[in-house]
PDB file of C-alpha atoms in Angstrom:
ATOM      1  CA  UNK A  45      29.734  -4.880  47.495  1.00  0.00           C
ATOM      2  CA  UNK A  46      28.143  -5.426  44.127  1.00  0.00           C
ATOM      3  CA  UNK A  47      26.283  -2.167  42.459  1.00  0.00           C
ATOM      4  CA  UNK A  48      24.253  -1.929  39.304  1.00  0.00           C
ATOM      5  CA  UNK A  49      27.029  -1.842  37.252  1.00  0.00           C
ATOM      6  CA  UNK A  50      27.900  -5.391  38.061  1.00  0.00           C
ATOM      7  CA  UNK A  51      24.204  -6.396  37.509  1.00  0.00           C
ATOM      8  CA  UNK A  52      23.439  -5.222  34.204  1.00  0.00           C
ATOM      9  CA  UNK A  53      26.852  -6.196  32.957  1.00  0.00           C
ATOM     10  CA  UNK A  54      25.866  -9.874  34.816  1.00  0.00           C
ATOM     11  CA  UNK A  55      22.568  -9.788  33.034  1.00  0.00           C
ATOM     12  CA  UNK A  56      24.006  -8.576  29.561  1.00  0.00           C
ATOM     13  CA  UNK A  57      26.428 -11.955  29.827  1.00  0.00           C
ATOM     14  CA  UNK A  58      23.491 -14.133  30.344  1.00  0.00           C
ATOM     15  CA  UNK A  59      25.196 -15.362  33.182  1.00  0.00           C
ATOM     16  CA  UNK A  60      22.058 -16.098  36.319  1.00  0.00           C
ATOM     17  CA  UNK A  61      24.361 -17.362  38.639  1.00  0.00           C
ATOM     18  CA  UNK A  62      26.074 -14.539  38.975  1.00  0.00           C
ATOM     19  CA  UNK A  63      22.766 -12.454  38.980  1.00  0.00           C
ATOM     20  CA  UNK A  64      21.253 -14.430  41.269  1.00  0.00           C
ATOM     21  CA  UNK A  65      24.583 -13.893  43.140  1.00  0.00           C
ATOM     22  CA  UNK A  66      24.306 -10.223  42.929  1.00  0.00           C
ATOM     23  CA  UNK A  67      20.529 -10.052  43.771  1.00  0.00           C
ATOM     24  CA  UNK A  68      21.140 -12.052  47.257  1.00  0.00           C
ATOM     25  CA  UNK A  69      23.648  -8.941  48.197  1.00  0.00           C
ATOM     26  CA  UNK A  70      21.116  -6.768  48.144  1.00  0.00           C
ATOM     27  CA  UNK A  71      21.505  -4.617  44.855  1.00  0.00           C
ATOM     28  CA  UNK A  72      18.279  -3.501  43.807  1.00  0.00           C
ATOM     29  CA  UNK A  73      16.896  -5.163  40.648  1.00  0.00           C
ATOM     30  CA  UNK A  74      15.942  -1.357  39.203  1.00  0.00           C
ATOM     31  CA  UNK A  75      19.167   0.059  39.333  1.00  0.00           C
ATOM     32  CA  UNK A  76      21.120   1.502  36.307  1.00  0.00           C
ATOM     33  CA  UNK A  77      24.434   1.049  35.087  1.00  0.00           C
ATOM     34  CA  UNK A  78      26.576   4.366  34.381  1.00  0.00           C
ATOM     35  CA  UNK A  79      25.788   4.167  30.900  1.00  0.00           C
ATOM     36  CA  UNK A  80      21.876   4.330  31.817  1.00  0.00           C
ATOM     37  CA  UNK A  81      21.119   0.527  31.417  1.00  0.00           C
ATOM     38  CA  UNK A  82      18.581  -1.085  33.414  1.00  0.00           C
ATOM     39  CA  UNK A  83      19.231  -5.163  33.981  1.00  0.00           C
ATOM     40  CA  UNK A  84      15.592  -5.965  33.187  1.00  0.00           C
ATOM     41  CA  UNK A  85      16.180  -4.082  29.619  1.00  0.00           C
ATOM     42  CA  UNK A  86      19.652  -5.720  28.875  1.00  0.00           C
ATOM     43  CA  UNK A  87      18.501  -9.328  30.095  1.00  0.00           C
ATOM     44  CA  UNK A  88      15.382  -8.594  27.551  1.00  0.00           C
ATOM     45  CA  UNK A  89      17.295  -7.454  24.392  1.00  0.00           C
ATOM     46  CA  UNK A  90      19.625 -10.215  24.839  1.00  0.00           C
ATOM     47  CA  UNK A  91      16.791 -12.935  25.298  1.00  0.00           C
ATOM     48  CA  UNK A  92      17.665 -14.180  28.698  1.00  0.00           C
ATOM     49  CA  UNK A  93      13.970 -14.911  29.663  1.00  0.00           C
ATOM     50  CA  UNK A  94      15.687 -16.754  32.779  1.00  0.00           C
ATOM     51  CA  UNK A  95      16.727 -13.858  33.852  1.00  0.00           C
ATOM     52  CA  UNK A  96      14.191 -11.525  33.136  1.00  0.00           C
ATOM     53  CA  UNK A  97      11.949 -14.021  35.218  1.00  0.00           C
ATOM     54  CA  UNK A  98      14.776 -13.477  37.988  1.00  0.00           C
ATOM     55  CA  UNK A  99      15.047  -9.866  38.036  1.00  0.00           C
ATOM     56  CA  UNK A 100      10.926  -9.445  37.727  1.00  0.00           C
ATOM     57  CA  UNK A 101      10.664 -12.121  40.634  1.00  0.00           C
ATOM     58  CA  UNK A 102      13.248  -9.691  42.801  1.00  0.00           C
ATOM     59  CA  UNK A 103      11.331  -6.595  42.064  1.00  0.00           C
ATOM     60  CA  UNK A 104      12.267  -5.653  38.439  1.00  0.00           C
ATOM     61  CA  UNK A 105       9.687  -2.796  37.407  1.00  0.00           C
ATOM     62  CA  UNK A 106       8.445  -4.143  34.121  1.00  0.00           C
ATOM     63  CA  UNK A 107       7.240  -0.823  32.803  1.00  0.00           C
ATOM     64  CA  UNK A 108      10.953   0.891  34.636  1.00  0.00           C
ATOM     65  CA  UNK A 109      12.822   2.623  31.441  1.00  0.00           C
ATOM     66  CA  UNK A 110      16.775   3.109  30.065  1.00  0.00           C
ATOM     67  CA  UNK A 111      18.118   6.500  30.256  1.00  0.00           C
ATOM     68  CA  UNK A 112      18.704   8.321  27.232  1.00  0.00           C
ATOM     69  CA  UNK A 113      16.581   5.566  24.805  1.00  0.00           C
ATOM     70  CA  UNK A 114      13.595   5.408  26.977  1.00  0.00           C
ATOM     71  CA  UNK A 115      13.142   2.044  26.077  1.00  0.00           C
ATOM     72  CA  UNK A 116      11.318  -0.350  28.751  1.00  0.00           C
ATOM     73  CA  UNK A 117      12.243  -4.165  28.411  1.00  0.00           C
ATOM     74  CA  UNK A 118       9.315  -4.488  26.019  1.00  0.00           C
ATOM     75  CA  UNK A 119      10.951  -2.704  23.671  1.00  0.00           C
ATOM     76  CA  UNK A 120      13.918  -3.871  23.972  1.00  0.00           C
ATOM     77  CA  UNK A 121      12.671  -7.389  23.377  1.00  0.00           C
ATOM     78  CA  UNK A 122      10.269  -6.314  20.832  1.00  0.00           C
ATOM     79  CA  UNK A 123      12.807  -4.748  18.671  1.00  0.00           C
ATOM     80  CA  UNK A 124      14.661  -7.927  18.884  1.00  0.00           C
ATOM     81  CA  UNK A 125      11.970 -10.183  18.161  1.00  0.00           C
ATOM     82  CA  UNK A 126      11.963 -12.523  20.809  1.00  0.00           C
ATOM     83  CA  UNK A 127       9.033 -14.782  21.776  1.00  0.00           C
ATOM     84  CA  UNK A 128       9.683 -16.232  24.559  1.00  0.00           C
ATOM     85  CA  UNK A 129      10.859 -12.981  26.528  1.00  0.00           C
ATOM     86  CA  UNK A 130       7.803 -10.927  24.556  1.00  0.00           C
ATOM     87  CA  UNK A 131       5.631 -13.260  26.343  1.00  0.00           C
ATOM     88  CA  UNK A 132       6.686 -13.465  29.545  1.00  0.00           C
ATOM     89  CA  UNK A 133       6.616  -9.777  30.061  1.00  0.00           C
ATOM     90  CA  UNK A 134       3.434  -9.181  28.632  1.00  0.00           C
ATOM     91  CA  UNK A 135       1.936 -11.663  31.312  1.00  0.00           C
ATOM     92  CA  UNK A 136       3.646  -9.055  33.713  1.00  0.00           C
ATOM     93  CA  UNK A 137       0.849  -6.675  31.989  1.00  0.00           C
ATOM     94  CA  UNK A 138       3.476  -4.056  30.567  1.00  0.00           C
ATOM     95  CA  UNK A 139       2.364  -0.377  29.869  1.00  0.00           C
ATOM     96  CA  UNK A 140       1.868  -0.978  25.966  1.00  0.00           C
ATOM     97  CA  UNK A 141       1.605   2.822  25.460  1.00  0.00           C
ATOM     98  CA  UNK A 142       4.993   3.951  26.904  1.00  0.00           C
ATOM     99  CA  UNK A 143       6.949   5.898  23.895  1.00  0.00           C
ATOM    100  CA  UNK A 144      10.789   6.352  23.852  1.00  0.00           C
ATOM    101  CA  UNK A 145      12.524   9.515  23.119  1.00  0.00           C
ATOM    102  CA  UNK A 146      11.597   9.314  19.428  1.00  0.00           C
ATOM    103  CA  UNK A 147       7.611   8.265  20.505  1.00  0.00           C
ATOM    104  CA  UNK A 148       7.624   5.093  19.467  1.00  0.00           C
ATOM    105  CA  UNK A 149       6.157   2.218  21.247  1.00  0.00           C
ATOM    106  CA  UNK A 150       7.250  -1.483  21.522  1.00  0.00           C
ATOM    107  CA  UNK A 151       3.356  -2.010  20.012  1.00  0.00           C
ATOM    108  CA  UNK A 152       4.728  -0.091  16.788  1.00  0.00           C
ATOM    109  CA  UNK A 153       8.271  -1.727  16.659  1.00  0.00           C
ATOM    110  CA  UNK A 154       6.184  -5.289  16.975  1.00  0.00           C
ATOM    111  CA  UNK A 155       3.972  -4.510  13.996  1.00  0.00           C
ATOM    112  CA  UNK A 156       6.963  -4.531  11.746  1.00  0.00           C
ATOM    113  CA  UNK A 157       7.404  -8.121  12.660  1.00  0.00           C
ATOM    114  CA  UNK A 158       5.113 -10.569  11.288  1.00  0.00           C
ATOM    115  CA  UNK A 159       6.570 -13.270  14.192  1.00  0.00           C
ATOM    116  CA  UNK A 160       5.429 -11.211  17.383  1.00  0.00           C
ATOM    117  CA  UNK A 161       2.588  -9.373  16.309  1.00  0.00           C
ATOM    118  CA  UNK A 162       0.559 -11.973  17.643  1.00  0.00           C
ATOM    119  CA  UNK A 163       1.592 -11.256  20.990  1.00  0.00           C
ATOM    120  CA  UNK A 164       0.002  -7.641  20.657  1.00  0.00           C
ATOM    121  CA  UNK A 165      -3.323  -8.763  18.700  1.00  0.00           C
ATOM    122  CA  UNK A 166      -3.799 -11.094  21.320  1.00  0.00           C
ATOM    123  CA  UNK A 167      -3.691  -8.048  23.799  1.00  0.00           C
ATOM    124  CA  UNK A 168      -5.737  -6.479  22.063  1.00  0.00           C
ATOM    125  CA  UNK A 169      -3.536  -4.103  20.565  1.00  0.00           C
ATOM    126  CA  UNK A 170      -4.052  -2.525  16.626  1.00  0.00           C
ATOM    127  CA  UNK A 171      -1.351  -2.935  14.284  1.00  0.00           C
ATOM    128  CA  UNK A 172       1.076   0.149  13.294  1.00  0.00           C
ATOM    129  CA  UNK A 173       0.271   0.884   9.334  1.00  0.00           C
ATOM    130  CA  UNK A 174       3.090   1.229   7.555  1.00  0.00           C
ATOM    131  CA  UNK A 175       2.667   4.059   6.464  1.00  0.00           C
ATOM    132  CA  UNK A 176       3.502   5.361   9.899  1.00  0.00           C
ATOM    133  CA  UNK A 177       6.500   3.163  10.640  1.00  0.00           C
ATOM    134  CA  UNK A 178       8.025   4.870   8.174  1.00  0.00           C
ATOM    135  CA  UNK A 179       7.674   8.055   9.319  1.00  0.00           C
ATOM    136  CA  UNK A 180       9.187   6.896  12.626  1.00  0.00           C
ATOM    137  CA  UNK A 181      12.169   5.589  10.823  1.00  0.00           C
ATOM    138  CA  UNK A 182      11.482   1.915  11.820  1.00  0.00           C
ATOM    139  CA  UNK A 183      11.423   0.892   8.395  1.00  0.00           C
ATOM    140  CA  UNK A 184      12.212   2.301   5.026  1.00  0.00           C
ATOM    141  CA  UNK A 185      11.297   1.211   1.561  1.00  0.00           C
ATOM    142  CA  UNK A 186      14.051  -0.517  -0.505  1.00  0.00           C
ATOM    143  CA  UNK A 187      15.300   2.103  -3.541  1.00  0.00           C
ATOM    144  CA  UNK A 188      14.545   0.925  -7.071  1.00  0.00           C
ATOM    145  CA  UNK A 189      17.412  -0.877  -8.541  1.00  0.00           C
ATOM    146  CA  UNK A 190      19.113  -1.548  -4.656  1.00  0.00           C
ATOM    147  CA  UNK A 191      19.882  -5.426  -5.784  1.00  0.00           C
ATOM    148  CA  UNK A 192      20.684  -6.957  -2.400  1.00  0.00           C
ATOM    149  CA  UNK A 193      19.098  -5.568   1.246  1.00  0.00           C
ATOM    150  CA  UNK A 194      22.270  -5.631   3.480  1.00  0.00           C
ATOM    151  CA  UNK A 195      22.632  -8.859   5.902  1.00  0.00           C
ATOM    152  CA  UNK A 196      22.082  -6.200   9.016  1.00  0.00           C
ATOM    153  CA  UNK A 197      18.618  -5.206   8.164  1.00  0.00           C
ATOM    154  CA  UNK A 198      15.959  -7.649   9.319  1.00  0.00           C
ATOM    155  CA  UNK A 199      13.179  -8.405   7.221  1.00  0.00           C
ATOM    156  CA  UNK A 200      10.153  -6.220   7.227  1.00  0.00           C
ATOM    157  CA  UNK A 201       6.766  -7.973   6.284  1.00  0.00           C
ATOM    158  CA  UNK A 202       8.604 -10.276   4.835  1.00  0.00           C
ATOM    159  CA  UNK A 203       6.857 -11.650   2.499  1.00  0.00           C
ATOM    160  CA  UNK A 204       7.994 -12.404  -1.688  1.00  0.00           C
ATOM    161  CA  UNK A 205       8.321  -9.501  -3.159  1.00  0.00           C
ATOM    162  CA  UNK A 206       7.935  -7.174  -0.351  1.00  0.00           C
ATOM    163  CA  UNK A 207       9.820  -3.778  -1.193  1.00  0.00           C
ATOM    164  CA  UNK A 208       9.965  -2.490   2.467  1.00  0.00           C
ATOM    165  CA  UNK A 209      12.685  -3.661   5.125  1.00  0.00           C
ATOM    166  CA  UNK A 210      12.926  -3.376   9.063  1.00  0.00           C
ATOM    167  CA  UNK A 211      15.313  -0.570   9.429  1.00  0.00           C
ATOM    168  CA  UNK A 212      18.398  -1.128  11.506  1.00  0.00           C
ATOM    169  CA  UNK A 213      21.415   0.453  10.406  1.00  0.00           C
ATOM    170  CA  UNK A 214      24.550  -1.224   9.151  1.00  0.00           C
ATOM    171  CA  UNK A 215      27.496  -1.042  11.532  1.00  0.00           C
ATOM    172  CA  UNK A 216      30.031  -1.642   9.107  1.00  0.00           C
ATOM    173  CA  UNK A 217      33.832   0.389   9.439  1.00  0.00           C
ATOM    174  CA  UNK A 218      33.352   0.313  13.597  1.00  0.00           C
ATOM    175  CA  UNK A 219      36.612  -0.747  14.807  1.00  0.00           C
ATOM    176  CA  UNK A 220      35.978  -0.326  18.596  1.00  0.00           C
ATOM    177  CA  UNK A 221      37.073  -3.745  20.290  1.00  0.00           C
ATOM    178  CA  UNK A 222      34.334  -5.526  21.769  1.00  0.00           C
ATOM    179  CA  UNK A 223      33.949  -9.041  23.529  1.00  0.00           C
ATOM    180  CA  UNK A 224      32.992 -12.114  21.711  1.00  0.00           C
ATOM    181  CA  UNK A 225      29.132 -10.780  22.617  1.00  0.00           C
ATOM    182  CA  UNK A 226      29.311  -7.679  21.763  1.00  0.00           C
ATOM    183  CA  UNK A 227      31.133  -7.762  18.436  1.00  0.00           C
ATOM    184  CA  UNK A 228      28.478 -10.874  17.634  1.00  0.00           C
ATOM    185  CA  UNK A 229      25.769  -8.388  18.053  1.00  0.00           C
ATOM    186  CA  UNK A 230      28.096  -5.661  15.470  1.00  0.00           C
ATOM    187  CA  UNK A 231      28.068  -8.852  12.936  1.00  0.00           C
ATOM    188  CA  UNK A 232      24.393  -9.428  13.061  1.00  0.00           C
ATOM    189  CA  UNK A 233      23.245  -5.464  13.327  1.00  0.00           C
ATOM    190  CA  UNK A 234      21.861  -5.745  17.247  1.00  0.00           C
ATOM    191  CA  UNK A 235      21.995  -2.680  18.188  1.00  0.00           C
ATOM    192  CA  UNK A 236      20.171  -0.855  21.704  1.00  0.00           C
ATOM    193  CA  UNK A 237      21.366   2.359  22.850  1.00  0.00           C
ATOM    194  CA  UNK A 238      22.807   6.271  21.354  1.00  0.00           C
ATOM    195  CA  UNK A 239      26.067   5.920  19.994  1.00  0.00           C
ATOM    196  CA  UNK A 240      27.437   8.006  22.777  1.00  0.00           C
ATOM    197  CA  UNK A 241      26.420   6.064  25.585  1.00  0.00           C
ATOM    198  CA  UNK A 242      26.486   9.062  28.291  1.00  0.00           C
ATOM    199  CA  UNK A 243      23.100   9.994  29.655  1.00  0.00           C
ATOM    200  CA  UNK A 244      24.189  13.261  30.229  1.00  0.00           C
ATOM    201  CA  UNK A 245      24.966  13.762  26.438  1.00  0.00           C
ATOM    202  CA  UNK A 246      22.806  15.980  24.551  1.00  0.00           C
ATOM    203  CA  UNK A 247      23.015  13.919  21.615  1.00  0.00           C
ATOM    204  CA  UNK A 248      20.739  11.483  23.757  1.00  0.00           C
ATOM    205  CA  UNK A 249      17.638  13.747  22.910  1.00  0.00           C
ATOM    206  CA  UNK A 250      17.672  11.737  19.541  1.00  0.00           C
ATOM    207  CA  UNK A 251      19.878   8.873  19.672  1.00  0.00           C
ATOM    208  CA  UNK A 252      21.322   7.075  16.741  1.00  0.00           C
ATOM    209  CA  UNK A 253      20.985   3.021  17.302  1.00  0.00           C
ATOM    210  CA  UNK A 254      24.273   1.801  18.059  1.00  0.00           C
ATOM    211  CA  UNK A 255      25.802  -1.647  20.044  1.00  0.00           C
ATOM    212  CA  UNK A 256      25.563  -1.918  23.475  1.00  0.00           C
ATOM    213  CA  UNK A 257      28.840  -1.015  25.420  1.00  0.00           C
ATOM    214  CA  UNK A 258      29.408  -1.947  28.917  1.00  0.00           C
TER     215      UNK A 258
END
């Protein structure tokens, strides 16, 4: 019989069929993978809003978190940037105040992002100043002289001239073999869960962003 493992590595694929699949076997949509993964979370960082409709429809717990990060699928969309999934959950009415390990909430990584933030105003929510973001490391001010921001980092407020970034870190030098996916997400900087991907690890007190292993 299928487990969780099967069902966050099905929902991290994008592939619903197989979800679906899963679901109708009676795994339960809240379970975790070994690494500490929650479907609803993986489905959501990716941008699968098909599935995160699937998993919330079979019980998904919209405010349930990932080991280790503490991320709920807010977040995990949030830091991403994507609309479509942003939306749908927040007509789930998510727990907006929910902090990960680091106490930051998917309200603060959204007001880095000029193309969400509407979501969260429309909620009512009040924007993150930046002086704050930087103090929880979710975006850093570009050094004088630092001619080009690297291709990994997405653009903070980004509007001419800015001098402030969206801080994700560059992944360059990892050699681990990854699927097509997964090494996609190394090229472009997406990045979800402590680089040692253990929830019994200490080091998941205060994870370091790294890419999503299954």
């Amino acid at each position: 019989m299928a487990d969780g493992a099967q069902l966050t590595s099905a929902s991290a694929t994008g592939d619903e069929k197989v979800v679906r699949a899963i679901l109708d076997q009676g795994v339960d949509a809240n379970s975790f993978s070994p690494d500490g993964f929650r479907p609803l979370g993986i489905a959501a960082f990716w941008g699968y809003s098909s599935i995160v409709q699937l998993l919330l429809d079979r019980g998904a717990d919209i405010n349930a978190c990932n080991r280790g990060t503490n991320w709920t699928a807010l977040h995990c969309a949030t830091f991403q940037g994507h609309g479509k999934v942003i939306m749908l959950l927040m007509n789930h009415n998510p727990d907006l105040t929910i902090r990960d390990n680091l106490g930051r909430s998917a309200v603060d990584f959204a007001s880095a992002l000029d193309g969400i933030w509407p979501f969260f105003a429309a909620a009512g929510c009040k924007r993150t100043p930046k002086a704050e973001l930087i103090q929880m490391d979710i975006v850093k001010k570009v050094e004088i002289g630092q001619e080009k921001i690297p291709n990994t980092d997405r653009a903070y407020f980004s509007r001419p001239g800015s001098a402030y970034i969206f801080k994700t870190p560059t992944m360059q030098g990892d050699r681990t073999q990854h699927s097509y996916q997964q090494q996609a997400a190394l090229n472009n900087g997406d990045v979800l869960t402590a680089s040692d991907p253990s929830p019994s690890s200490s080091c998941m007190d205060s994870p370091a962003f790294s890419v999503w292993r299954s």
